[in-house]
PDB file of C-alpha atoms and ligand atoms in Angstrom:
ATOM      1  CA  MET A   1       0.000   0.000   0.000  1.00 95.00           C
ATOM      2  CA  TYR A   2       1.162   3.486  -0.826  1.00 98.00           C
ATOM      3  CA  THR A   3       1.128   6.252   1.781  1.00 98.00           C
ATOM      4  CA  LEU A   4       1.204  10.042   1.609  1.00 98.00           C
ATOM      5  CA  PRO A   5       4.723  11.268   2.400  1.00 98.00           C
ATOM      6  CA  ASP A   6       5.238  14.151   4.820  1.00 98.00           C
ATOM      7  CA  LEU A   7       6.694  17.351   3.443  1.00 98.00           C
ATOM      8  CA  ASP A   8      10.178  18.443   4.544  1.00 98.00           C
ATOM      9  CA  TYR A   9       8.815  21.943   5.209  1.00 98.00           C
ATOM     10  CA  ASP A  10       5.664  23.692   6.436  1.00 98.00           C
ATOM     11  CA  TYR A  11       2.801  24.556   4.087  1.00 98.00           C
ATOM     12  CA  SER A  12       3.752  28.220   4.504  1.00 98.00           C
ATOM     13  CA  ALA A  13       7.471  27.696   3.835  1.00 98.00           C
ATOM     14  CA  LEU A  14       7.403  28.371   0.082  1.00 98.00           C
ATOM     15  CA  ALA A  15       5.529  31.673   0.368  1.00 98.00           C
ATOM     16  CA  PRO A  16       5.332  34.116  -1.244  1.00 98.00           C
ATOM     17  CA  HIS A  17       6.180  32.028  -4.310  1.00 98.00           C
ATOM     18  CA  ILE A  18       3.595  29.350  -3.562  1.00 98.00           C
ATOM     19  CA  ALA A  19       0.772  30.307  -1.195  1.00 98.00           C
ATOM     20  CA  PRO A  20       0.175  28.193   1.956  1.00 98.00           C
ATOM     21  CA  GLU A  21      -3.436  27.539   0.913  1.00 98.00           C
ATOM     22  CA  ILE A  22      -2.269  25.972  -2.345  1.00 98.00           C
ATOM     23  CA  MET A  23       0.335  23.859  -0.567  1.00 98.00           C
ATOM     24  CA  GLU A  24      -2.114  22.521   1.995  1.00 98.00           C
ATOM     25  CA  LEU A  25      -4.825  21.598  -0.525  1.00 98.00           C
ATOM     26  CA  HIS A  26      -2.290  20.272  -3.006  1.00 98.00           C
ATOM     27  CA  HIS A  27      -0.603  17.964  -0.512  1.00 98.00           C
ATOM     28  CA  SER A  28      -3.396  16.962   1.889  1.00 98.00           C
ATOM     29  CA  LYS A  29      -6.212  16.672  -0.667  1.00 98.00           C
ATOM     30  CA  HIS A  30      -4.892  16.275  -4.210  1.00 98.00           C
ATOM     31  CA  HIS A  31      -1.833  14.145  -3.492  1.00 98.00           C
ATOM     32  CA  GLN A  32      -3.791  12.101  -0.937  1.00 98.00           C
ATOM     33  CA  ALA A  33      -6.426  11.381  -3.589  1.00 98.00           C
ATOM     34  CA  TYR A  34      -3.784   9.913  -5.913  1.00 98.00           C
ATOM     35  CA  VAL A  35      -2.444   7.723  -3.111  1.00 98.00           C
ATOM     36  CA  THR A  36      -5.937   6.492  -2.287  1.00 98.00           C
ATOM     37  CA  GLY A  37      -6.727   5.983  -5.976  1.00 98.00           C
ATOM     38  CA  ALA A  38      -3.613   3.894  -6.566  1.00 98.00           C
ATOM     39  CA  ASN A  39      -4.340   1.683  -3.560  1.00 98.00           C
ATOM     40  CA  THR A  40      -7.968   1.267  -4.609  1.00 98.00           C
ATOM     41  CA  ALA A  41      -6.978   0.262  -8.132  1.00 98.00           C
ATOM     42  CA  LEU A  42      -4.548  -2.346  -6.775  1.00 98.00           C
ATOM     43  CA  GLU A  43      -7.180  -3.745  -4.404  1.00 98.00           C
ATOM     44  CA  LYS A  44      -9.742  -3.997  -7.192  1.00 98.00           C
ATOM     45  CA  LEU A  45      -7.250  -5.665  -9.530  1.00 98.00           C
ATOM     46  CA  ALA A  46      -6.583  -8.257  -6.841  1.00 98.00           C
ATOM     47  CA  GLU A  47     -10.342  -8.768  -6.457  1.00 98.00           C
ATOM     48  CA  ALA A  48     -10.683  -9.194 -10.220  1.00 98.00           C
ATOM     49  CA  ARG A  49      -8.062 -11.952 -10.224  1.00 98.00           C
ATOM     50  CA  THR A  50      -9.781 -13.682  -7.315  1.00 98.00           C
ATOM     51  CA  SER A  51     -13.276 -13.451  -8.775  1.00 98.00           C
ATOM     52  CA  GLY A  52     -12.237 -14.070 -12.353  1.00 98.00           C
ATOM     53  CA  ASN A  53     -13.936 -10.870 -13.510  1.00 98.00           C
ATOM     54  CA  PHE A  54     -11.163  -9.760 -15.863  1.00 98.00           C
ATOM     55  CA  ALA A  55     -13.522  -7.466 -17.792  1.00 98.00           C
ATOM     56  CA  VAL A  56     -12.731  -4.690 -15.293  1.00 98.00           C
ATOM     57  CA  VAL A  57      -8.961  -4.924 -15.771  1.00 98.00           C
ATOM     58  CA  ALA A  58      -8.610  -2.432 -18.637  1.00 98.00           C
ATOM     59  CA  LYS A  59     -10.374   0.335 -16.722  1.00 98.00           C
ATOM     60  CA  LEU A  60      -8.472  -0.414 -13.511  1.00 98.00           C
ATOM     61  CA  GLU A  61      -5.117  -0.390 -15.295  1.00 98.00           C
ATOM     62  CA  LYS A  62      -5.901   3.146 -16.489  1.00 98.00           C
ATOM     63  CA  ASP A  63      -6.864   4.125 -12.939  1.00 98.00           C
ATOM     64  CA  LEU A  64      -3.618   2.651 -11.628  1.00 98.00           C
ATOM     65  CA  ALA A  65      -1.400   4.428 -14.154  1.00 98.00           C
ATOM     66  CA  PHE A  66      -3.127   7.765 -13.544  1.00 98.00           C
ATOM     67  CA  ASN A  67      -3.160   7.592  -9.758  1.00 98.00           C
ATOM     68  CA  LEU A  68       0.245   6.009  -9.226  1.00 98.00           C
ATOM     69  CA  GLY A  69       1.582   8.532 -11.733  1.00 98.00           C
ATOM     70  CA  GLY A  70       0.100  11.294  -9.603  1.00 98.00           C
ATOM     71  CA  HIS A  71       1.619   9.830  -6.434  1.00 98.00           C
ATOM     72  CA  ILE A  72       5.083   9.538  -7.960  1.00 98.00           C
ATOM     73  CA  ASN A  73       4.969  12.957  -9.637  1.00 98.00           C
ATOM     74  CA  HIS A  74       3.980  14.774  -6.461  1.00 98.00           C
ATOM     75  CA  SER A  75       6.420  12.827  -4.284  1.00 98.00           C
ATOM     76  CA  ILE A  76       9.255  14.107  -6.485  1.00 98.00           C
ATOM     77  CA  PHE A  77       7.752  17.604  -6.871  1.00 99.00           C
ATOM     78  CA  TRP A  78       7.751  18.256  -3.087  1.00 98.00           C
ATOM     79  CA  LYS A  79      11.411  17.221  -2.825  1.00 98.00           C
ATOM     80  CA  ASN A  80      12.284  19.349  -5.858  1.00 99.00           C
ATOM     81  CA  MET A  81      11.304  22.447  -3.868  1.00 98.00           C
ATOM     82  CA  SER A  82      12.788  24.088  -0.791  1.00 98.00           C
ATOM     83  CA  PRO A  83      12.396  27.361   1.091  1.00 98.00           C
ATOM     84  CA  PHE A  84      16.159  27.681   0.587  1.00 98.00           C
ATOM     85  CA  GLY A  85      15.999  26.974  -3.146  1.00 98.00           C
ATOM     86  CA  GLY A  86      16.336  29.093  -6.248  1.00 98.00           C
ATOM     87  CA  GLY A  87      19.295  30.427  -8.157  1.00 97.00           C
ATOM     88  CA  GLU A  88      21.196  28.191 -10.540  1.00 97.00           C
ATOM     89  CA  PRO A  89      22.739  24.751 -10.153  1.00 98.00           C
ATOM     90  CA  THR A  90      26.478  24.380  -9.665  1.00 96.00           C
ATOM     91  CA  GLY A  91      29.078  21.712 -10.299  1.00 97.00           C
ATOM     92  CA  VAL A  92      28.453  18.565 -12.305  1.00 97.00           C
ATOM     93  CA  LEU A  93      24.736  19.236 -12.840  1.00 98.00           C
ATOM     94  CA  ALA A  94      25.378  22.763 -14.075  1.00 98.00           C
ATOM     95  CA  ASP A  95      27.956  21.468 -16.563  1.00 98.00           C
ATOM     96  CA  ALA A  96      25.634  18.689 -17.740  1.00 98.00           C
ATOM     97  CA  LEU A  97      22.652  21.010 -18.245  1.00 98.00           C
ATOM     98  CA  GLY A  98      24.826  23.474 -20.105  1.00 98.00           C
ATOM     99  CA  GLU A  99      26.182  20.794 -22.396  1.00 98.00           C
ATOM    100  CA  ALA A 100      22.850  19.038 -23.005  1.00 98.00           C
ATOM    101  CA  PHE A 101      20.754  22.148 -23.594  1.00 98.00           C
ATOM    102  CA  THR A 102      23.131  24.791 -24.955  1.00 97.00           C
ATOM    103  CA  GLY A 103      23.565  26.599 -21.658  1.00 97.00           C
ATOM    104  CA  PHE A 104      21.463  27.098 -18.539  1.00 97.00           C
ATOM    105  CA  ALA A 105      19.420  29.974 -19.974  1.00 98.00           C
ATOM    106  CA  ALA A 106      18.394  27.869 -22.987  1.00 98.00           C
ATOM    107  CA  PHE A 107      17.588  24.924 -20.704  1.00 98.00           C
ATOM    108  CA  GLN A 108      15.309  27.138 -18.632  1.00 98.00           C
ATOM    109  CA  LYS A 109      13.571  28.560 -21.716  1.00 98.00           C
ATOM    110  CA  HIS A 110      13.083  25.067 -23.149  1.00 98.00           C
ATOM    111  CA  PHE A 111      11.671  23.789 -19.836  1.00 98.00           C
ATOM    112  CA  ASN A 112       9.401  26.846 -19.502  1.00 98.00           C
ATOM    113  CA  GLU A 113       8.119  26.470 -23.068  1.00 98.00           C
ATOM    114  CA  VAL A 114       7.212  22.863 -22.362  1.00 98.00           C
ATOM    115  CA  ALA A 115       5.376  23.944 -19.204  1.00 98.00           C
ATOM    116  CA  MET A 116       3.535  26.829 -20.838  1.00 98.00           C
ATOM    117  CA  THR A 117       2.299  24.897 -23.866  1.00 98.00           C
ATOM    118  CA  ILE A 118       0.720  21.892 -22.152  1.00 97.00           C
ATOM    119  CA  GLN A 119      -2.803  21.477 -23.478  1.00 96.00           C
ATOM    120  CA  GLY A 120      -4.962  20.697 -20.464  1.00 96.00           C
ATOM    121  CA  SER A 121      -3.192  19.306 -17.411  1.00 98.00           C
ATOM    122  CA  GLY A 122       0.333  17.998 -17.106  1.00 98.00           C
ATOM    123  CA  TRP A 123       3.930  18.466 -16.106  1.00 98.00           C
ATOM    124  CA  SER A 124       7.221  19.744 -17.441  1.00 98.00           C
ATOM    125  CA  ILE A 125       9.932  17.203 -16.635  1.00 98.00           C
ATOM    126  CA  LEU A 126      13.712  17.076 -16.758  1.00 98.00           C
ATOM    127  CA  ALA A 127      14.691  13.417 -16.813  1.00 98.00           C
ATOM    128  CA  TRP A 128      17.591  11.059 -17.291  1.00 98.00           C
ATOM    129  CA  ASP A 129      17.044   8.756 -20.262  1.00 97.00           C
ATOM    130  CA  THR A 130      18.494   5.481 -19.076  1.00 96.00           C
ATOM    131  CA  LEU A 131      18.745   3.999 -22.589  1.00 95.00           C
ATOM    132  CA  GLY A 132      20.537   6.902 -24.240  1.00 95.00           C
ATOM    133  CA  GLY A 133      22.432   7.968 -21.133  1.00 95.00           C
ATOM    134  CA  ARG A 134      21.388  11.573 -21.656  1.00 97.00           C
ATOM    135  CA  LEU A 135      19.359  14.369 -20.128  1.00 98.00           C
ATOM    136  CA  ALA A 136      15.976  15.059 -21.717  1.00 98.00           C
ATOM    137  CA  ILE A 137      12.957  17.320 -21.254  1.00 98.00           C
ATOM    138  CA  TYR A 138       9.427  15.989 -21.665  1.00 98.00           C
ATOM    139  CA  GLN A 139       5.869  17.248 -21.674  1.00 98.00           C
ATOM    140  CA  LEU A 140       3.909  14.842 -19.486  1.00 98.00           C
ATOM    141  CA  TYR A 141       0.150  14.854 -19.997  1.00 98.00           C
ATOM    142  CA  ASP A 142      -2.210  14.317 -17.056  1.00 98.00           C
ATOM    143  CA  GLN A 143      -0.174  12.186 -14.635  1.00 98.00           C
ATOM    144  CA  GLN A 144       1.099   9.478 -16.949  1.00 97.00           C
ATOM    145  CA  ALA A 145       0.943  10.172 -20.674  1.00 97.00           C
ATOM    146  CA  ASN A 146       3.474  11.150 -23.331  1.00 97.00           C
ATOM    147  CA  LEU A 147       6.518   9.929 -21.408  1.00 96.00           C
ATOM    148  CA  PRO A 148       8.663   7.050 -22.684  1.00 97.00           C
ATOM    149  CA  ALA A 149       9.413   4.243 -20.229  1.00 96.00           C
ATOM    150  CA  ALA A 150      12.702   4.148 -18.320  1.00 96.00           C
ATOM    151  CA  GLN A 151      13.050   7.886 -17.846  1.00 97.00           C
ATOM    152  CA  ILE A 152      14.173   8.867 -14.333  1.00 98.00           C
ATOM    153  CA  PRO A 153      12.603  12.200 -13.308  1.00 98.00           C
ATOM    154  CA  LEU A 154      15.050  14.718 -11.876  1.00 98.00           C
ATOM    155  CA  LEU A 155      12.964  17.899 -11.828  1.00 98.00           C
ATOM    156  CA  GLN A 156       9.202  18.219 -12.267  1.00 98.00           C
ATOM    157  CA  LEU A 157       6.926  21.229 -12.497  1.00 98.00           C
ATOM    158  CA  ASP A 158       3.226  20.692 -11.862  1.00 98.00           C
ATOM    159  CA  MET A 159       1.179  22.604 -14.460  1.00 98.00           C
ATOM    160  CA  TRP A 160      -2.244  21.420 -13.317  1.00 98.00           C
ATOM    161  CA  GLU A 161      -4.467  24.373 -12.461  1.00 98.00           C
ATOM    162  CA  HIS A 162      -4.711  23.148  -8.843  1.00 98.00           C
ATOM    163  CA  ALA A 163      -1.000  23.933  -8.535  1.00 98.00           C
ATOM    164  CA  PHE A 164      -1.349  27.652  -9.190  1.00 98.00           C
ATOM    165  CA  TYR A 165      -4.870  28.910  -9.863  1.00 98.00           C
ATOM    166  CA  LEU A 166      -5.776  30.106  -6.335  1.00 98.00           C
ATOM    167  CA  GLN A 167      -2.771  32.432  -6.385  1.00 98.00           C
ATOM    168  CA  TYR A 168      -1.888  33.138 -10.013  1.00 98.00           C
ATOM    169  CA  ARG A 169      -5.301  32.687 -11.700  1.00 97.00           C
ATOM    170  CA  ASN A 170      -4.737  32.321 -15.443  1.00 97.00           C
ATOM    171  CA  VAL A 171      -1.254  33.875 -15.466  1.00 98.00           C
ATOM    172  CA  LYS A 172       0.794  30.709 -15.826  1.00 97.00           C
ATOM    173  CA  ALA A 173       3.964  32.606 -16.700  1.00 98.00           C
ATOM    174  CA  ASP A 174       4.062  34.282 -13.274  1.00 98.00           C
ATOM    175  CA  TYR A 175       3.658  30.910 -11.542  1.00 98.00           C
ATOM    176  CA  VAL A 176       6.456  29.388 -13.591  1.00 98.00           C
ATOM    177  CA  ALA A 177       8.757  32.357 -12.949  1.00 98.00           C
ATOM    178  CA  ALA A 178       8.049  32.251  -9.200  1.00 98.00           C
ATOM    179  CA  TRP A 179       8.589  28.489  -9.040  1.00 98.00           C
ATOM    180  CA  TRP A 180      12.224  28.790 -10.104  1.00 98.00           C
ATOM    181  CA  ASN A 181      12.794  30.695  -6.833  1.00 98.00           C
ATOM    182  CA  VAL A 182      12.069  27.561  -4.809  1.00 98.00           C
ATOM    183  CA  VAL A 183      13.792  24.916  -6.960  1.00 98.00           C
ATOM    184  CA  ASN A 184      15.948  22.715  -4.746  1.00 98.00           C
ATOM    185  CA  TRP A 185      19.012  22.264  -6.954  1.00 98.00           C
ATOM    186  CA  GLU A 186      20.707  20.169  -4.278  1.00 98.00           C
ATOM    187  CA  ASP A 187      17.895  17.608  -4.610  1.00 98.00           C
ATOM    188  CA  VAL A 188      18.023  17.727  -8.425  1.00 98.00           C
ATOM    189  CA  ALA A 189      21.804  17.241  -8.390  1.00 98.00           C
ATOM    190  CA  ALA A 190      21.499  14.269  -6.025  1.00 98.00           C
ATOM    191  CA  ARG A 191      18.842  12.705  -8.294  1.00 98.00           C
ATOM    192  CA  TYR A 192      21.084  13.290 -11.322  1.00 98.00           C
ATOM    193  CA  ASP A 193      23.987  11.568  -9.596  1.00 98.00           C
ATOM    194  CA  ARG A 194      21.884   8.557  -8.580  1.00 98.00           C
ATOM    195  CA  ALA A 195      20.180   8.311 -11.988  1.00 98.00           C
ATOM    196  CA  ARG A 196      23.500   8.176 -13.820  1.00 96.00           C
ATOM    197  CA  THR A 197      25.324   5.848 -11.463  1.00 95.00           C
ATOM    198  CA  GLN A 198      22.522   3.449 -10.578  1.00 96.00           C
ATOM    199  CA  THR A 199      20.911   2.813 -13.974  1.00 94.00           C
ATOM    200  CA  ALA A 200      23.982   2.230 -16.157  1.00 87.00           C
ATOM    201  CA  GLY A 201      23.420  -0.940 -18.186  1.00 87.00           C
ATOM    202  CA  LEU A 202      19.924  -1.382 -16.795  1.00 90.00           C
ATOM    203  CA  LEU A 203      18.325  -1.544 -20.243  1.00 88.00           C
TER     204      LEU A 203
HETATM  205 MN1   MN B 301      -0.657  18.493  -8.547  1.00 75.77          MN
END
């Protein structure tokens, strides 16, 4: 069974960039719903195997992918942020981003463009492609679509309206700009290090 992880900081810690009201609803209601949804889907799949009613499997597999996707995405998103975040990465990660995306400024513009152009709900993601051994940016739809398998997320930006609408209304660009002020580059760098060193040869 999956459980809702605690945050490393208070709901008010990312203000003024992300309002406490958003943080509380986002974590205690939205993220909790994905955790509950994933567990429910797993329970019902087990019931289907026991009862032999495999007709429900297709629908439950979609529920599982959506809700477990939501649980994973938010679990990483909370760690990707810190009240002591912002600025630019340093060291190995900075060099890698610069090399992969033609400099940090171009990386940020690319990532922002992906975030700003999502149709409907989704995420902008910086990931490590374990097959190619390279950094990549993806536009993730909903909680689970449009992402190849075997990508290890390093940095994720939630572009669902629940992530910003109470504070930024329809002005997505202001939300995205403010979010960079709380990015926890230490966490991203640690994920980058683990992704590279622990997936080599995996595929
Ligand atoms: Mn969300």
